[in-house]
PDB file of C-alpha atoms in Angstrom:
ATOM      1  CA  UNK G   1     -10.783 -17.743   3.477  1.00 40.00           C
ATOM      2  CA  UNK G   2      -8.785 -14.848   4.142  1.00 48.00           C
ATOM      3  CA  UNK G   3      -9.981 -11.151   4.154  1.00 63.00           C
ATOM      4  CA  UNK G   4      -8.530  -8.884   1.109  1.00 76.00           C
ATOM      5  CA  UNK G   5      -6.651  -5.980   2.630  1.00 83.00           C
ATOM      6  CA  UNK G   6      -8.949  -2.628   2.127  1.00 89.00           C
ATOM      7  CA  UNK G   7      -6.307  -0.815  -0.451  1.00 91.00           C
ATOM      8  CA  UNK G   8      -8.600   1.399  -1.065  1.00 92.00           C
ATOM      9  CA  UNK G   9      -9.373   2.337   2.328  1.00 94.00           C
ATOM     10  CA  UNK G  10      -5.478   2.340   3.252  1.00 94.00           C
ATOM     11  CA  UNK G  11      -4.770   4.501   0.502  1.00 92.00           C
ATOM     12  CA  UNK G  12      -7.500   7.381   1.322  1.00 94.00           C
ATOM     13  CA  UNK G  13      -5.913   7.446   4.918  1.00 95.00           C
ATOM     14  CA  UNK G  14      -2.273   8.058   3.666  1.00 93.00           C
ATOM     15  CA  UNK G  15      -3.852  10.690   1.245  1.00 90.00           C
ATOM     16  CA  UNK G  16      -5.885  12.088   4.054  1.00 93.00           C
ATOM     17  CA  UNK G  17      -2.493  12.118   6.767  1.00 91.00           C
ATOM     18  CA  UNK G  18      -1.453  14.711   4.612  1.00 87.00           C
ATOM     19  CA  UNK G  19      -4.210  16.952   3.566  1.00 88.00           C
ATOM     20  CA  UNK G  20      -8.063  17.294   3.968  1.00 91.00           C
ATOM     21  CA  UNK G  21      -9.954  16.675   0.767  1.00 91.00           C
ATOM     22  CA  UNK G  22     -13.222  15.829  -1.053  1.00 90.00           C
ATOM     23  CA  UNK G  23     -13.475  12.309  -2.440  1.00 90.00           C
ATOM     24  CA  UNK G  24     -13.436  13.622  -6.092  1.00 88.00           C
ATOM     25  CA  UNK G  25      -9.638  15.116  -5.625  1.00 89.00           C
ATOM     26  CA  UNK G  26      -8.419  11.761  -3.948  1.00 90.00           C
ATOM     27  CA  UNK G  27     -10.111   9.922  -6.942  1.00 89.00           C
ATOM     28  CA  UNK G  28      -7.791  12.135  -9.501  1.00 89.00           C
ATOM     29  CA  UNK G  29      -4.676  11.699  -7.545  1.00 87.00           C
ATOM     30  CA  UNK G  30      -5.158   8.115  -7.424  1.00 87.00           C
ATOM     31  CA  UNK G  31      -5.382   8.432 -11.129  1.00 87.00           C
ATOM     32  CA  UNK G  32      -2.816  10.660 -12.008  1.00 86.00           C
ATOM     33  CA  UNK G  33      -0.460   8.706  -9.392  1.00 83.00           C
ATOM     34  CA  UNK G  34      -1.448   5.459 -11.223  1.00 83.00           C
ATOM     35  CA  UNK G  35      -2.474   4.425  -8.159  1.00 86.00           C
ATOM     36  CA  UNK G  36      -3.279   1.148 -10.203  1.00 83.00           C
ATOM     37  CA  UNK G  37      -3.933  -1.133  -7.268  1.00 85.00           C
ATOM     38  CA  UNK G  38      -7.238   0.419  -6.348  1.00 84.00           C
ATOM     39  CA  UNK G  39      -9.924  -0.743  -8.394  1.00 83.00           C
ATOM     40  CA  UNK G  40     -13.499  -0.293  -8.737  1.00 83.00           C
ATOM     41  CA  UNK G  41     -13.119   3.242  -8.905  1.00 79.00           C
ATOM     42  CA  UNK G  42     -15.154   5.706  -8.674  1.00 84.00           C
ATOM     43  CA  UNK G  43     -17.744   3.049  -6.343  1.00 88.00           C
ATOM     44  CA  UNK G  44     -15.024   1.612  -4.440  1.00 88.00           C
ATOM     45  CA  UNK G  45     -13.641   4.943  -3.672  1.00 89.00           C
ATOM     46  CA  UNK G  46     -17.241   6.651  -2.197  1.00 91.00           C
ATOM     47  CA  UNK G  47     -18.213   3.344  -0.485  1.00 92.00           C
ATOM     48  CA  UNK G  48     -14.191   3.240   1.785  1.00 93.00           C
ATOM     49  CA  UNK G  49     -15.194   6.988   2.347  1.00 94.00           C
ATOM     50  CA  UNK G  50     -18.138   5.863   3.371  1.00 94.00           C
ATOM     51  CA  UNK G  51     -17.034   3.420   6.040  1.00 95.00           C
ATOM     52  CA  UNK G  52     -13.692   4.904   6.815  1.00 96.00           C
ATOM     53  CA  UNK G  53     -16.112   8.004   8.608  1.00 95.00           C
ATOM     54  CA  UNK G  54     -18.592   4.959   9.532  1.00 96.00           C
ATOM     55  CA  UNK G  55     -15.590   4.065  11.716  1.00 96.00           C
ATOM     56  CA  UNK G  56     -14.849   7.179  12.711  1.00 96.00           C
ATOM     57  CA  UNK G  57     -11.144   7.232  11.254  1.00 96.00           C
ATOM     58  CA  UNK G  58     -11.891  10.316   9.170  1.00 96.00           C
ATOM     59  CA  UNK G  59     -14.418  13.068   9.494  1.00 96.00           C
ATOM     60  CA  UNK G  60     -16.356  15.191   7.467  1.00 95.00           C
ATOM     61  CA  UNK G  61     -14.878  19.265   8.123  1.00 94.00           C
ATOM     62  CA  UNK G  62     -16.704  20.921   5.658  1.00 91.00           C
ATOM     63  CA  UNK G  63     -19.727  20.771   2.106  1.00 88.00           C
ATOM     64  CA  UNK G  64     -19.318  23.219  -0.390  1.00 83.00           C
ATOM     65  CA  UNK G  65     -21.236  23.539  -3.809  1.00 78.00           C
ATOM     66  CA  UNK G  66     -20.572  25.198  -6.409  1.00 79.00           C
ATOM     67  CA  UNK G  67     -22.863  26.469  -9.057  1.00 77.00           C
ATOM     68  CA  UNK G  68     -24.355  23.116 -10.677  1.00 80.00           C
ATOM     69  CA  UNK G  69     -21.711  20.744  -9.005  1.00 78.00           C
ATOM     70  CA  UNK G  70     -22.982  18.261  -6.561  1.00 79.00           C
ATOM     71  CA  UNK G  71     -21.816  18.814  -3.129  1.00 83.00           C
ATOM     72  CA  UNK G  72     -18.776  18.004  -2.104  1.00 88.00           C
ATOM     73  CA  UNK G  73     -17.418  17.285   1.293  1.00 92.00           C
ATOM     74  CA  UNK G  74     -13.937  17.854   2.666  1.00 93.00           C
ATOM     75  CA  UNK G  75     -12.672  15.202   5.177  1.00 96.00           C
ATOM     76  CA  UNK G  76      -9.711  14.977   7.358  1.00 95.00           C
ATOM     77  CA  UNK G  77      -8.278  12.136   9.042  1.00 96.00           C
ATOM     78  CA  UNK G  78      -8.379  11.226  12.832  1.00 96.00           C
ATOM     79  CA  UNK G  79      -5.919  10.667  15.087  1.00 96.00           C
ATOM     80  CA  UNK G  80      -7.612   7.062  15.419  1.00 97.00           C
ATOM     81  CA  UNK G  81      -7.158   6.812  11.486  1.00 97.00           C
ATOM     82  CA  UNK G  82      -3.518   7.702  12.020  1.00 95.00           C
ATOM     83  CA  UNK G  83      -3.073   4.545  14.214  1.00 96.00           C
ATOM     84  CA  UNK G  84      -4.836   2.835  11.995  1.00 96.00           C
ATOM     85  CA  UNK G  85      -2.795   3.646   8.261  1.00 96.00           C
ATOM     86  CA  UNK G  86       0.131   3.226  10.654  1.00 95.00           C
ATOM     87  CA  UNK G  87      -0.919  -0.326  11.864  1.00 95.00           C
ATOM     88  CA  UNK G  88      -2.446  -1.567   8.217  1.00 94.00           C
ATOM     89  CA  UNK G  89       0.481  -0.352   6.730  1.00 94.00           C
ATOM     90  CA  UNK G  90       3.193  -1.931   8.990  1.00 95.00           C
ATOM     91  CA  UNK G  91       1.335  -5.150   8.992  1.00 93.00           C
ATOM     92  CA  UNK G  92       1.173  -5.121   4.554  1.00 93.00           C
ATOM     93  CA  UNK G  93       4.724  -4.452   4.724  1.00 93.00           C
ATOM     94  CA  UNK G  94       5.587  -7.196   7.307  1.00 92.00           C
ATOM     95  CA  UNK G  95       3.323  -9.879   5.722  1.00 87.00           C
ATOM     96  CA  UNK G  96       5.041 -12.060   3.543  1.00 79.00           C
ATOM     97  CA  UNK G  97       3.028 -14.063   0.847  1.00 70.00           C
ATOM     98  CA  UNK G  98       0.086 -14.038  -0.336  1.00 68.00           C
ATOM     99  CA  UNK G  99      -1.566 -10.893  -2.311  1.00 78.00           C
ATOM    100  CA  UNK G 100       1.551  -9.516  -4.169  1.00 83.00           C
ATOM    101  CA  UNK G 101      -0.984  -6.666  -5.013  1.00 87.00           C
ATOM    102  CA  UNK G 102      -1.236  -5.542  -1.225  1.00 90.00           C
ATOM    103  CA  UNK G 103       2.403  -5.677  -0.555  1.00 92.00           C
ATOM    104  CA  UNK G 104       2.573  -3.271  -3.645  1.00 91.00           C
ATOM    105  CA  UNK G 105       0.056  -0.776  -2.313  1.00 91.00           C
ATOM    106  CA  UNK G 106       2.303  -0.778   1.215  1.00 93.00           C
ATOM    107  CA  UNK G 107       5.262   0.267  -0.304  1.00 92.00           C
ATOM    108  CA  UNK G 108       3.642   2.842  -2.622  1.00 90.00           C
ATOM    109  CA  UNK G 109       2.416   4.512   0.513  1.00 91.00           C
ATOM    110  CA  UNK G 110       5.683   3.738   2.675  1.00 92.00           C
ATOM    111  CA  UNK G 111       6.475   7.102   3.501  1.00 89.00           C
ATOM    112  CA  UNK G 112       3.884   7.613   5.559  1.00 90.00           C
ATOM    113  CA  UNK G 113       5.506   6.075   8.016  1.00 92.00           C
ATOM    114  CA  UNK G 114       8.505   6.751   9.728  1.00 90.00           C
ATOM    115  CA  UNK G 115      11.873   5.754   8.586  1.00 90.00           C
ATOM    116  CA  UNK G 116      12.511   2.974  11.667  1.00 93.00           C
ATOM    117  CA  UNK G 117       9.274   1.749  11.559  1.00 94.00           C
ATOM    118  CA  UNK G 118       9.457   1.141   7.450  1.00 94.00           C
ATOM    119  CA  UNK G 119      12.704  -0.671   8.100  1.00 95.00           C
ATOM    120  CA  UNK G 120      11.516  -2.824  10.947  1.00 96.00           C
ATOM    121  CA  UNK G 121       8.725  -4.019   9.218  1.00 96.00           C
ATOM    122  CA  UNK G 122      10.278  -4.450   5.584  1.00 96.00           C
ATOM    123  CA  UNK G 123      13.233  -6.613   7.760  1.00 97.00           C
ATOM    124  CA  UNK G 124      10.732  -9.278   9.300  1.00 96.00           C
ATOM    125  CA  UNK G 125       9.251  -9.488   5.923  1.00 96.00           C
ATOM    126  CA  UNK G 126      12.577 -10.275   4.084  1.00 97.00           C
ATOM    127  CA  UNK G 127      13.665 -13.117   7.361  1.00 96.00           C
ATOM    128  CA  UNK G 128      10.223 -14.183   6.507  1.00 95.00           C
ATOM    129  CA  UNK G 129      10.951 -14.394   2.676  1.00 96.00           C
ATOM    130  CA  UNK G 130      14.149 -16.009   3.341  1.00 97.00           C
ATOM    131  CA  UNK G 131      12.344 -18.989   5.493  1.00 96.00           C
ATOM    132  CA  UNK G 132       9.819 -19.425   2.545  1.00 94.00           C
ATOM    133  CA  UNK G 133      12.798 -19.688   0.269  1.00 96.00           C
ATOM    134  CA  UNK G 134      14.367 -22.010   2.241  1.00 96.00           C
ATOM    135  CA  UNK G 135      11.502 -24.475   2.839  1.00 94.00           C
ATOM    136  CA  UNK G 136      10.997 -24.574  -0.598  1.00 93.00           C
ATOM    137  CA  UNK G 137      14.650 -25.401  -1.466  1.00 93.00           C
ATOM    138  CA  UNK G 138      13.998 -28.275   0.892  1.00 93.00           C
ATOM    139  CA  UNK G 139      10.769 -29.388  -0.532  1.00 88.00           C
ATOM    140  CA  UNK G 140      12.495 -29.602  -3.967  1.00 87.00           C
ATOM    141  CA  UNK G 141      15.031 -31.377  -2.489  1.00 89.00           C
ATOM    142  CA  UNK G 142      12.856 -34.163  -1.060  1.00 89.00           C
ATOM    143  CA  UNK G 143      10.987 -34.277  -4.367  1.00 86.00           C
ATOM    144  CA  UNK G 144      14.256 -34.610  -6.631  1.00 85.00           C
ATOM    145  CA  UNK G 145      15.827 -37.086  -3.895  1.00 89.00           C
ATOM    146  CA  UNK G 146      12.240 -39.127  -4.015  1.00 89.00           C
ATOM    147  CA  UNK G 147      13.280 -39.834  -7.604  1.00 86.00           C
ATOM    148  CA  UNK G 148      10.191 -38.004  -8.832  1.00 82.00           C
ATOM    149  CA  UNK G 149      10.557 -35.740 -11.856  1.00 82.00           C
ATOM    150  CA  UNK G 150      11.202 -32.487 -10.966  1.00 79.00           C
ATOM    151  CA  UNK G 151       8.430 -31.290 -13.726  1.00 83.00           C
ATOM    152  CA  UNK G 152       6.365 -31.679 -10.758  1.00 81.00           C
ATOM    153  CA  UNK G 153       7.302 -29.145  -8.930  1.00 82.00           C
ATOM    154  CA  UNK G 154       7.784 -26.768 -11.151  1.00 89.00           C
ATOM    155  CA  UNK G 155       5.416 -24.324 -10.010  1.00 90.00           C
ATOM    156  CA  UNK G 156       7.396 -24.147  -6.646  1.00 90.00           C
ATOM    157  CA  UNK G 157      10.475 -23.273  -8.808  1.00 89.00           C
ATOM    158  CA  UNK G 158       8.449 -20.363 -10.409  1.00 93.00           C
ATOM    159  CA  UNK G 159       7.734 -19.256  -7.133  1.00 91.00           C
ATOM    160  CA  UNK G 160      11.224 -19.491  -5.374  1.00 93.00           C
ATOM    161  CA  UNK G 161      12.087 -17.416  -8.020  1.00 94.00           C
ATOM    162  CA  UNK G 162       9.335 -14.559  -7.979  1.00 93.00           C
ATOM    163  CA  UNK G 163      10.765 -14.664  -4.060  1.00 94.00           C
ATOM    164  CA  UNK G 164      14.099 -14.119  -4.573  1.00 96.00           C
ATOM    165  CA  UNK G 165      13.651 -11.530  -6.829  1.00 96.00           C
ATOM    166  CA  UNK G 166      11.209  -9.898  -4.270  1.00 94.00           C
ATOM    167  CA  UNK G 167      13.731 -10.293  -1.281  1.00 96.00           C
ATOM    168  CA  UNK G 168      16.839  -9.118  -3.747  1.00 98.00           C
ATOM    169  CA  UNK G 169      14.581  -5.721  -3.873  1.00 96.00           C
ATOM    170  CA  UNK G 170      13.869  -5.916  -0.368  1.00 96.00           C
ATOM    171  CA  UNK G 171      17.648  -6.381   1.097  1.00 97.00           C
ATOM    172  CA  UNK G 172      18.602  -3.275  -1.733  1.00 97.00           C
ATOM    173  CA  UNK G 173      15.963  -0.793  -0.666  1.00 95.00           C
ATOM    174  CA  UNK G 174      16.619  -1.421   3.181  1.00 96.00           C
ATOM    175  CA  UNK G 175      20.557  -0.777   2.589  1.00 96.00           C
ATOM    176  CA  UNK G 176      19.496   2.285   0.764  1.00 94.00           C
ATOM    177  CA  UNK G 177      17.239   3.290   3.632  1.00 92.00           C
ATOM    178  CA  UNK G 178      19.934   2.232   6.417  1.00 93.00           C
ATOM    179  CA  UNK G 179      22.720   4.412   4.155  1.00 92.00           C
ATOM    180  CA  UNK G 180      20.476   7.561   4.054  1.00 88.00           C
ATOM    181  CA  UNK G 181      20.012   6.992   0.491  1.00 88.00           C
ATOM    182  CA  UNK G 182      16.553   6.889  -0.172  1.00 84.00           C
ATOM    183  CA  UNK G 183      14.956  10.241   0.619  1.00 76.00           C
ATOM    184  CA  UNK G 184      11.849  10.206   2.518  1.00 71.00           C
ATOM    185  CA  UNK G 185      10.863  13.873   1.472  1.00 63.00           C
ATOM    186  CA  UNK G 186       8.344  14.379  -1.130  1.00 50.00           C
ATOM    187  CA  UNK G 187       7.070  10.739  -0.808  1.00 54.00           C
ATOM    188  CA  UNK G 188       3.458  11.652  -0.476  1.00 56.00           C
ATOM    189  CA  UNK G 189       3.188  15.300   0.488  1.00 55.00           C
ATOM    190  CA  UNK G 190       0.690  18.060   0.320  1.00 55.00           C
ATOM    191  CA  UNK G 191       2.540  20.210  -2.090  1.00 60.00           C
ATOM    192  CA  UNK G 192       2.576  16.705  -4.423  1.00 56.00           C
ATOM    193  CA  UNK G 193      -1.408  16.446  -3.906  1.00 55.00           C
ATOM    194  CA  UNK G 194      -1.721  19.996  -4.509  1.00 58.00           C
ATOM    195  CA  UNK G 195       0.141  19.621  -7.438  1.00 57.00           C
ATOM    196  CA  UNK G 196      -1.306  16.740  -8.973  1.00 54.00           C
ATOM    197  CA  UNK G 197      -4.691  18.269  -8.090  1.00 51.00           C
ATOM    198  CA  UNK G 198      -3.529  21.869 -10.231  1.00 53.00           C
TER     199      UNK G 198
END
């Protein structure tokens, strides 16, 4: 069986790329953001802290405490972690199939990577949506040609058509990238954080 993507763990690196913080603040911005693919919070939240500076891809800068308040301690990202949101998030973009769920945390965090690198990734994912689509247009084929009823494959037609919706998406947001549509500014910013956080 496959590992599940960490989308928690992905999600505190993209909020950490952009501004040091305690895990309490990135556990209200992923709730005022409706950061709705991370679940299990607050647990799951403390424990990907946890093992995101197990791994050394964030640090710990600085505990405060103030008056009755538990501690709290401020971590940053390293340049390691960098690679690393860079790398999990290419490869969730690029990955067609599977966890829908994963490929929706990737493009809520998109702009933390760079324009040609989004684009790249988010065009072998739609070739690789397109080969799915077309396999499965052959598959019904075969079926419908067999002389079976094509009741039984209705499940692939359900599916063909949760694909071609995705890749109709996918093919419209990457001609609004390559057009300089789609502004990359203000994605996922500290000024947004900060703001969320007010």
């Amino acid at each position: 069986m496959a590992r599940r993507p960490d989308l928690v763990g992905l999600t505190v690196l993209a909020m950490l790329s952009v501004r040091a913080s305690h895990p309490y603040e990135l556990h209200r911005f992923i709730v005022d953001t409706h950061k709705d693919y991370v679940t299990g919070l607050p647990r799951s939240l403390y424990h990907a802290v946890e093992k995101l500076a197990g791994d050394e891809l964030i640090v710990a800068v600085e505990t405060t405490k103030e008056g009755r308040r538990p501690e709290r301690t401020v971590y940053e990202i390293t340049d390691e972690g960098r690679k690393e949101l860079s790398t999990r998030l290419r490869s969730l973009l690029q990955s067609a199939g599977g966890d829908r769920r994963a490929f929706t945390a990737a493009v809520s965090l998109i702009g933390c990577l760079p324009v040609p690198e989004a684009l790249n990734a988010l065009r072998a994912r739609a070739a690789s949506v397109r080969g799915q689509i077309t396999a499965m247009d052959g598959h019904v084929a075969a079926v419908r040609d067999s002389g079976l009823p094509e009741l039984l494959m209705i499940e692939v037609d359900y599916e063909r058509t949760l694909s071609q919706a995705e890749l109709s998406w996918m093919d419209d947001l990457i001609a609004r990238l390559e057009k300089g549509e789609l502004s990359w500014e203000g994605t996922l910013t500290r000024e947004l954080m900060e703001k969320t956080l007010e």
